[in-house]
């Protein structure tokens, strides 16, 4: 990243106010001094082992084994790592831990959607949602506690950003979901051929290994936060999630949604390579400036050009344009025609996802009527662009798009208005 872009995205000062896009606070270290390995790559784990006293060869080998146990098998105790010498396991446990986000509350919607309120080690709350359907199970993962942006229709946008989530806290959501769904591979690893050492390791005799992951098949970075304002952590986390020897989810099953942080989009394509979703939501500067205020910084033309340049986009891997349906705001027939024109003009391999607005207390908009949503969808569809209407899921437990907001952060209307003003001032 050039220093210029770095400045642009990390510092949006508000005159006379505290900076609403703070340089994220570092994570408070664990009180007992042990290091949590979740979120770390093989190389990082090897470096820690080296630092703790292993020689280079042993550090590399141990890191490879531990990586596999952590992410592929989901174990939470070093004692369970049966191909690691028995004497070595307490050595690991004295220095390291295998963490999970703490679950504060778990809710299940009457449509099967589940929502978890999670807490970081330094006591910040964030949310994660699992949406099962007939053919897939999608985990909606958060990237930040709160969000620095304030899209006017989004409940998370009324929260003050507390901090970026670490790679461990991002990967930790996927690990936790697998724990809860009971979806770790079972049986012996003997066939996997990664045990080439130490005689006092226990022998795995059977070869009944079965991979798992049938319920959790897809990941969307659509929980709390703007993933491209936490680029490095999101990238490192997704690399672990995609690693063939780790959680092993294909990049084709992962979607990153951005509100339009244009300067980071090319890097997202090159360094992460997952599917891209863009929260477009409006086709004119006037309306998008109002409802997605980051538009004042990075406008529609620049955003669509960045989409056209997105590495890996093709007809086989289309970019999803998210469009929240707001009554009398962005839902006219003319908006639909303009949307088609713009997508064609930029030659975008596109799919439009129409999202009925999910209400929250004090929201300044209403959802478009079902008839108007249908009309809008038909106009886009008749132009040859796929335009499914997203079925709202988990509305009864506030788990649907844009409803995530932790209880600790619920504020009075006056406080919310003041925060929005602060955030908008920051965007200029
Ligand atoms: N910050 C990222 C990802 C999280 S939001 C982004 O904005 O893209 C995930 C999606 O939910 C976005 O498309 C967002 O615009 C949409 N959304 C937010 N609030 C909503 C609401 N109240 N109703 C419907 N969709 C909403
Ligand atoms: Fe943040 Fe996305 Fe909500 Fe906008 S829609 S406030 S970017 S979480």
PDB file of N, CA and C in Angstrom, residues 146-210:
ATOM      1  N   UNK A 146     -18.388  -3.223  15.984  1.00  0.00           N
ATOM      2  CA  UNK A 146     -18.974  -1.978  15.486  1.00  0.00           C
ATOM      3  C   UNK A 146     -18.485  -1.698  14.075  1.00  0.00           C
ATOM      4  N   UNK A 147     -18.671  -0.469  13.610  1.00  0.00           N
ATOM      5  CA  UNK A 147     -18.233  -0.109  12.254  1.00  0.00           C
ATOM      6  C   UNK A 147     -17.949   1.384  12.247  1.00  0.00           C
ATOM      7  N   UNK A 148     -16.890   1.785  11.546  1.00  0.00           N
ATOM      8  CA  UNK A 148     -16.579   3.218  11.496  1.00  0.00           C
ATOM      9  C   UNK A 148     -17.503   3.950  10.542  1.00  0.00           C
ATOM     10  N   UNK A 149     -18.141   3.206   9.658  1.00  0.00           N
ATOM     11  CA  UNK A 149     -19.004   3.873   8.678  1.00  0.00           C
ATOM     12  C   UNK A 149     -20.410   3.938   9.248  1.00  0.00           C
ATOM     13  N   UNK A 150     -21.269   4.648   8.570  1.00  0.00           N
ATOM     14  CA  UNK A 150     -22.617   4.781   9.127  1.00  0.00           C
ATOM     15  C   UNK A 150     -23.643   4.830   8.021  1.00  0.00           C
ATOM     16  N   UNK A 151     -23.730   3.715   7.305  1.00  0.00           N
ATOM     17  CA  UNK A 151     -24.777   3.627   6.299  1.00  0.00           C
ATOM     18  C   UNK A 151     -26.092   3.842   7.055  1.00  0.00           C
ATOM     19  N   UNK A 152     -26.929   4.674   6.485  1.00  0.00           N
ATOM     20  CA  UNK A 152     -28.078   5.174   7.252  1.00  0.00           C
ATOM     21  C   UNK A 152     -29.118   4.110   7.575  1.00  0.00           C
ATOM     22  N   UNK A 153     -29.091   3.011   6.822  1.00  0.00           N
ATOM     23  CA  UNK A 153     -30.108   1.962   7.004  1.00  0.00           C
ATOM     24  C   UNK A 153     -29.569   0.822   7.860  1.00  0.00           C
ATOM     25  N   UNK A 154     -28.332   0.954   8.369  1.00  0.00           N
ATOM     26  CA  UNK A 154     -27.682  -0.185   9.030  1.00  0.00           C
ATOM     27  C   UNK A 154     -27.538   0.058  10.525  1.00  0.00           C
ATOM     28  N   UNK A 155     -28.013  -0.903  11.293  1.00  0.00           N
ATOM     29  CA  UNK A 155     -27.974  -0.764  12.748  1.00  0.00           C
ATOM     30  C   UNK A 155     -26.542  -0.764  13.270  1.00  0.00           C
ATOM     31  N   UNK A 156     -25.694  -1.630  12.672  1.00  0.00           N
ATOM     32  CA  UNK A 156     -24.297  -1.675  13.116  1.00  0.00           C
ATOM     33  C   UNK A 156     -23.644  -0.305  12.950  1.00  0.00           C
ATOM     34  N   UNK A 157     -24.092   0.424  11.917  1.00  0.00           N
ATOM     35  CA  UNK A 157     -23.517   1.739  11.640  1.00  0.00           C
ATOM     36  C   UNK A 157     -23.761   2.762  12.743  1.00  0.00           C
ATOM     37  N   UNK A 158     -24.684   2.446  13.656  1.00  0.00           N
ATOM     38  CA  UNK A 158     -24.918   3.387  14.754  1.00  0.00           C
ATOM     39  C   UNK A 158     -23.994   3.096  15.943  1.00  0.00           C
ATOM     40  N   UNK A 159     -23.152   2.069  15.799  1.00  0.00           N
ATOM     41  CA  UNK A 159     -22.204   1.768  16.890  1.00  0.00           C
ATOM     42  C   UNK A 159     -20.897   2.516  16.659  1.00  0.00           C
ATOM     43  N   UNK A 160     -20.266   2.874  17.734  1.00  0.00           N
ATOM     44  CA  UNK A 160     -18.934   3.443  17.624  1.00  0.00           C
ATOM     45  C   UNK A 160     -17.971   2.269  17.431  1.00  0.00           C
ATOM     46  N   UNK A 161     -16.992   2.431  16.556  1.00  0.00           N
ATOM     47  CA  UNK A 161     -16.035   1.333  16.393  1.00  0.00           C
ATOM     48  C   UNK A 161     -15.258   1.172  17.680  1.00  0.00           C
ATOM     49  N   UNK A 162     -15.208  -0.013  18.188  1.00  0.00           N
ATOM     50  CA  UNK A 162     -14.385  -0.258  19.372  1.00  0.00           C
ATOM     51  C   UNK A 162     -12.999  -0.688  18.921  1.00  0.00           C
ATOM     52  N   UNK A 163     -12.939  -1.760  18.175  1.00  0.00           N
ATOM     53  CA  UNK A 163     -11.653  -2.088  17.564  1.00  0.00           C
ATOM     54  C   UNK A 163     -11.815  -3.106  16.441  1.00  0.00           C
ATOM     55  N   UNK A 164     -10.737  -3.233  15.658  1.00  0.00           N
ATOM     56  CA  UNK A 164     -10.700  -4.269  14.644  1.00  0.00           C
ATOM     57  C   UNK A 164     -10.606  -5.622  15.336  1.00  0.00           C
ATOM     58  N   UNK A 165     -11.227  -6.633  14.761  1.00  0.00           N
ATOM     59  CA  UNK A 165     -11.018  -7.981  15.272  1.00  0.00           C
ATOM     60  C   UNK A 165      -9.671  -8.491  14.757  1.00  0.00           C
ATOM     61  N   UNK A 166      -9.026  -9.312  15.565  1.00  0.00           N
ATOM     62  CA  UNK A 166      -7.731  -9.881  15.161  1.00  0.00           C
ATOM     63  C   UNK A 166      -7.976 -11.077  14.236  1.00  0.00           C
ATOM     64  N   UNK A 167      -6.937 -11.535  13.530  1.00  0.00           N
ATOM     65  CA  UNK A 167      -7.119 -12.749  12.726  1.00  0.00           C
ATOM     66  C   UNK A 167      -7.644 -13.889  13.586  1.00  0.00           C
ATOM     67  N   UNK A 168      -7.167 -13.989  14.815  1.00  0.00           N
ATOM     68  CA  UNK A 168      -7.615 -15.071  15.708  1.00  0.00           C
ATOM     69  C   UNK A 168      -9.098 -14.967  16.011  1.00  0.00           C
ATOM     70  N   UNK A 169      -9.576 -13.748  16.198  1.00  0.00           N
ATOM     71  CA  UNK A 169     -10.993 -13.578  16.512  1.00  0.00           C
ATOM     72  C   UNK A 169     -11.862 -13.808  15.273  1.00  0.00           C
ATOM     73  N   UNK A 170     -11.306 -13.567  14.108  1.00  0.00           N
ATOM     74  CA  UNK A 170     -12.058 -13.814  12.869  1.00  0.00           C
ATOM     75  C   UNK A 170     -12.082 -15.318  12.580  1.00  0.00           C
ATOM     76  N   UNK A 171     -10.912 -15.951  12.584  1.00  0.00           N
ATOM     77  CA  UNK A 171     -10.869 -17.402  12.377  1.00  0.00           C
ATOM     78  C   UNK A 171     -11.634 -18.097  13.507  1.00  0.00           C
ATOM     79  N   UNK A 172     -11.524 -17.535  14.721  1.00  0.00           N
ATOM     80  CA  UNK A 172     -12.184 -18.125  15.894  1.00  0.00           C
ATOM     81  C   UNK A 172     -13.679 -18.291  15.686  1.00  0.00           C
ATOM     82  N   UNK A 173     -14.296 -17.392  14.912  1.00  0.00           N
ATOM     83  CA  UNK A 173     -15.734 -17.512  14.657  1.00  0.00           C
ATOM     84  C   UNK A 173     -16.017 -18.789  13.867  1.00  0.00           C
ATOM     85  N   UNK A 174     -15.173 -19.055  12.875  1.00  0.00           N
ATOM     86  CA  UNK A 174     -15.378 -20.250  12.056  1.00  0.00           C
ATOM     87  C   UNK A 174     -15.129 -21.504  12.894  1.00  0.00           C
ATOM     88  N   UNK A 175     -14.093 -21.443  13.742  1.00  0.00           N
ATOM     89  CA  UNK A 175     -13.772 -22.594  14.593  1.00  0.00           C
ATOM     90  C   UNK A 175     -14.938 -22.896  15.529  1.00  0.00           C
ATOM     91  N   UNK A 176     -15.452 -21.825  16.118  1.00  0.00           N
ATOM     92  CA  UNK A 176     -16.553 -21.977  17.063  1.00  0.00           C
ATOM     93  C   UNK A 176     -17.786 -22.563  16.378  1.00  0.00           C
ATOM     94  N   UNK A 177     -18.070 -22.078  15.174  1.00  0.00           N
ATOM     95  CA  UNK A 177     -19.228 -22.593  14.437  1.00  0.00           C
ATOM     96  C   UNK A 177     -19.060 -24.086  14.183  1.00  0.00           C
ATOM     97  N   UNK A 178     -17.840 -24.476  13.785  1.00  0.00           N
ATOM     98  CA  UNK A 178     -17.594 -25.915  13.575  1.00  0.00           C
ATOM     99  C   UNK A 178     -17.761 -26.696  14.874  1.00  0.00           C
ATOM    100  N   UNK A 179     -17.299 -26.122  15.991  1.00  0.00           N
ATOM    101  CA  UNK A 179     -17.474 -26.795  17.296  1.00  0.00           C
ATOM    102  C   UNK A 179     -18.957 -27.037  17.548  1.00  0.00           C
ATOM    103  N   UNK A 180     -19.740 -25.959  17.404  1.00  0.00           N
ATOM    104  CA  UNK A 180     -21.152 -26.029  17.762  1.00  0.00           C
ATOM    105  C   UNK A 180     -21.889 -26.989  16.830  1.00  0.00           C
ATOM    106  N   UNK A 181     -21.518 -26.959  15.558  1.00  0.00           N
ATOM    107  CA  UNK A 181     -22.202 -27.824  14.592  1.00  0.00           C
ATOM    108  C   UNK A 181     -21.663 -29.255  14.640  1.00  0.00           C
ATOM    109  N   UNK A 182     -20.650 -29.487  15.440  1.00  0.00           N
ATOM    110  CA  UNK A 182     -20.053 -30.829  15.545  1.00  0.00           C
ATOM    111  C   UNK A 182     -19.453 -31.273  14.236  1.00  0.00           C
ATOM    112  N   UNK A 183     -18.698 -30.373  13.605  1.00  0.00           N
ATOM    113  CA  UNK A 183     -18.276 -30.640  12.233  1.00  0.00           C
ATOM    114  C   UNK A 183     -16.782 -30.785  12.029  1.00  0.00           C
ATOM    115  N   UNK A 184     -16.080 -31.315  13.012  1.00  0.00           N
ATOM    116  CA  UNK A 184     -14.658 -31.540  12.765  1.00  0.00           C
ATOM    117  C   UNK A 184     -14.479 -32.936  12.191  1.00  0.00           C
ATOM    118  N   UNK A 185     -13.443 -33.095  11.350  1.00  0.00           N
ATOM    119  CA  UNK A 185     -13.196 -34.439  10.812  1.00  0.00           C
ATOM    120  C   UNK A 185     -12.990 -35.436  11.944  1.00  0.00           C
ATOM    121  N   UNK A 186     -13.368 -36.645  11.698  1.00  0.00           N
ATOM    122  CA  UNK A 186     -13.246 -37.691  12.711  1.00  0.00           C
ATOM    123  C   UNK A 186     -12.281 -38.767  12.255  1.00  0.00           C
ATOM    124  N   UNK A 187     -11.913 -39.608  13.218  1.00  0.00           N
ATOM    125  CA  UNK A 187     -11.110 -40.775  12.892  1.00  0.00           C
ATOM    126  C   UNK A 187      -9.624 -40.478  12.900  1.00  0.00           C
ATOM    127  N   UNK A 188      -8.869 -41.437  12.418  1.00  0.00           N
ATOM    128  CA  UNK A 188      -7.419 -41.367  12.503  1.00  0.00           C
ATOM    129  C   UNK A 188      -6.833 -40.509  11.399  1.00  0.00           C
ATOM    130  N   UNK A 189      -5.703 -39.889  11.729  1.00  0.00           N
ATOM    131  CA  UNK A 189      -5.001 -39.116  10.709  1.00  0.00           C
ATOM    132  C   UNK A 189      -3.906 -39.931  10.049  1.00  0.00           C
ATOM    133  N   UNK A 190      -3.827 -41.208  10.387  1.00  0.00           N
ATOM    134  CA  UNK A 190      -2.677 -41.992   9.937  1.00  0.00           C
ATOM    135  C   UNK A 190      -2.449 -41.874   8.431  1.00  0.00           C
ATOM    136  N   UNK A 191      -3.543 -41.848   7.701  1.00  0.00           N
ATOM    137  CA  UNK A 191      -3.417 -41.818   6.247  1.00  0.00           C
ATOM    138  C   UNK A 191      -2.907 -40.476   5.735  1.00  0.00           C
ATOM    139  N   UNK A 192      -2.887 -39.495   6.611  1.00  0.00           N
ATOM    140  CA  UNK A 192      -2.575 -38.150   6.121  1.00  0.00           C
ATOM    141  C   UNK A 192      -1.083 -37.885   6.004  1.00  0.00           C
ATOM    142  N   UNK A 193      -0.294 -38.825   6.532  1.00  0.00           N
ATOM    143  CA  UNK A 193       1.133 -38.791   6.255  1.00  0.00           C
ATOM    144  C   UNK A 193       1.843 -37.520   6.701  1.00  0.00           C
ATOM    145  N   UNK A 194       1.487 -37.038   7.881  1.00  0.00           N
ATOM    146  CA  UNK A 194       2.286 -35.904   8.339  1.00  0.00           C
ATOM    147  C   UNK A 194       3.104 -36.284   9.589  1.00  0.00           C
ATOM    148  N   UNK A 195       3.090 -37.580   9.924  1.00  0.00           N
ATOM    149  CA  UNK A 195       3.811 -37.981  11.143  1.00  0.00           C
ATOM    150  C   UNK A 195       5.112 -38.609  10.732  1.00  0.00           C
ATOM    151  N   UNK A 196       6.138 -37.876  10.910  1.00  0.00           N
ATOM    152  CA  UNK A 196       7.397 -38.469  10.521  1.00  0.00           C
ATOM    153  C   UNK A 196       8.370 -38.368  11.678  1.00  0.00           C
ATOM    154  N   UNK A 197       7.851 -38.382  12.898  1.00  0.00           N
ATOM    155  CA  UNK A 197       8.832 -38.209  13.955  1.00  0.00           C
ATOM    156  C   UNK A 197       8.517 -38.986  15.205  1.00  0.00           C
ATOM    157  N   UNK A 198       9.324 -38.804  16.128  1.00  0.00           N
ATOM    158  CA  UNK A 198       9.328 -39.141  17.550  1.00  0.00           C
ATOM    159  C   UNK A 198       8.613 -40.417  17.954  1.00  0.00           C
ATOM    160  N   UNK A 199       9.447 -41.264  18.479  1.00  0.00           N
ATOM    161  CA  UNK A 199       8.998 -42.623  18.764  1.00  0.00           C
ATOM    162  C   UNK A 199       7.954 -42.737  19.860  1.00  0.00           C
ATOM    163  N   UNK A 200       7.895 -41.765  20.776  1.00  0.00           N
ATOM    164  CA  UNK A 200       6.896 -41.972  21.820  1.00  0.00           C
ATOM    165  C   UNK A 200       5.539 -41.372  21.461  1.00  0.00           C
ATOM    166  N   UNK A 201       5.378 -40.955  20.207  1.00  0.00           N
ATOM    167  CA  UNK A 201       4.049 -40.530  19.770  1.00  0.00           C
ATOM    168  C   UNK A 201       3.127 -41.742  19.760  1.00  0.00           C
ATOM    169  N   UNK A 202       1.863 -41.521  20.083  1.00  0.00           N
ATOM    170  CA  UNK A 202       0.941 -42.650  20.078  1.00  0.00           C
ATOM    171  C   UNK A 202       0.651 -43.077  18.652  1.00  0.00           C
ATOM    172  N   UNK A 203       0.481 -44.331  18.485  1.00  0.00           N
ATOM    173  CA  UNK A 203       0.203 -44.832  17.146  1.00  0.00           C
ATOM    174  C   UNK A 203      -1.278 -44.725  16.817  1.00  0.00           C
ATOM    175  N   UNK A 204      -1.569 -44.197  15.689  1.00  0.00           N
ATOM    176  CA  UNK A 204      -2.947 -44.236  15.223  1.00  0.00           C
ATOM    177  C   UNK A 204      -3.101 -45.516  14.432  1.00  0.00           C
ATOM    178  N   UNK A 205      -3.950 -46.377  14.887  1.00  0.00           N
ATOM    179  CA  UNK A 205      -4.017 -47.665  14.202  1.00  0.00           C
ATOM    180  C   UNK A 205      -5.040 -47.707  13.080  1.00  0.00           C
ATOM    181  N   UNK A 206      -6.192 -47.140  13.342  1.00  0.00           N
ATOM    182  CA  UNK A 206      -7.246 -47.261  12.338  1.00  0.00           C
ATOM    183  C   UNK A 206      -7.014 -46.257  11.205  1.00  0.00           C
ATOM    184  N   UNK A 207      -7.714 -46.430  10.112  1.00  0.00           N
ATOM    185  CA  UNK A 207      -7.627 -45.429   9.058  1.00  0.00           C
ATOM    186  C   UNK A 207      -9.052 -45.041   8.671  1.00  0.00           C
ATOM    187  N   UNK A 208      -9.800 -44.663   9.716  1.00  0.00           N
ATOM    188  CA  UNK A 208     -11.225 -44.380   9.512  1.00  0.00           C
ATOM    189  C   UNK A 208     -11.482 -42.888   9.385  1.00  0.00           C
ATOM    190  N   UNK A 209     -10.509 -42.185   8.853  1.00  0.00           N
ATOM    191  CA  UNK A 209     -10.622 -40.732   8.769  1.00  0.00           C
ATOM    192  C   UNK A 209     -11.758 -40.288   7.841  1.00  0.00           C
ATOM    193  N   UNK A 210     -12.604 -39.382   8.347  1.00  0.00           N
ATOM    194  CA  UNK A 210     -13.625 -38.791   7.469  1.00  0.00           C
ATOM    195  C   UNK A 210     -13.580 -37.275   7.600  1.00  0.00           C
TER     196      UNK A 210
END
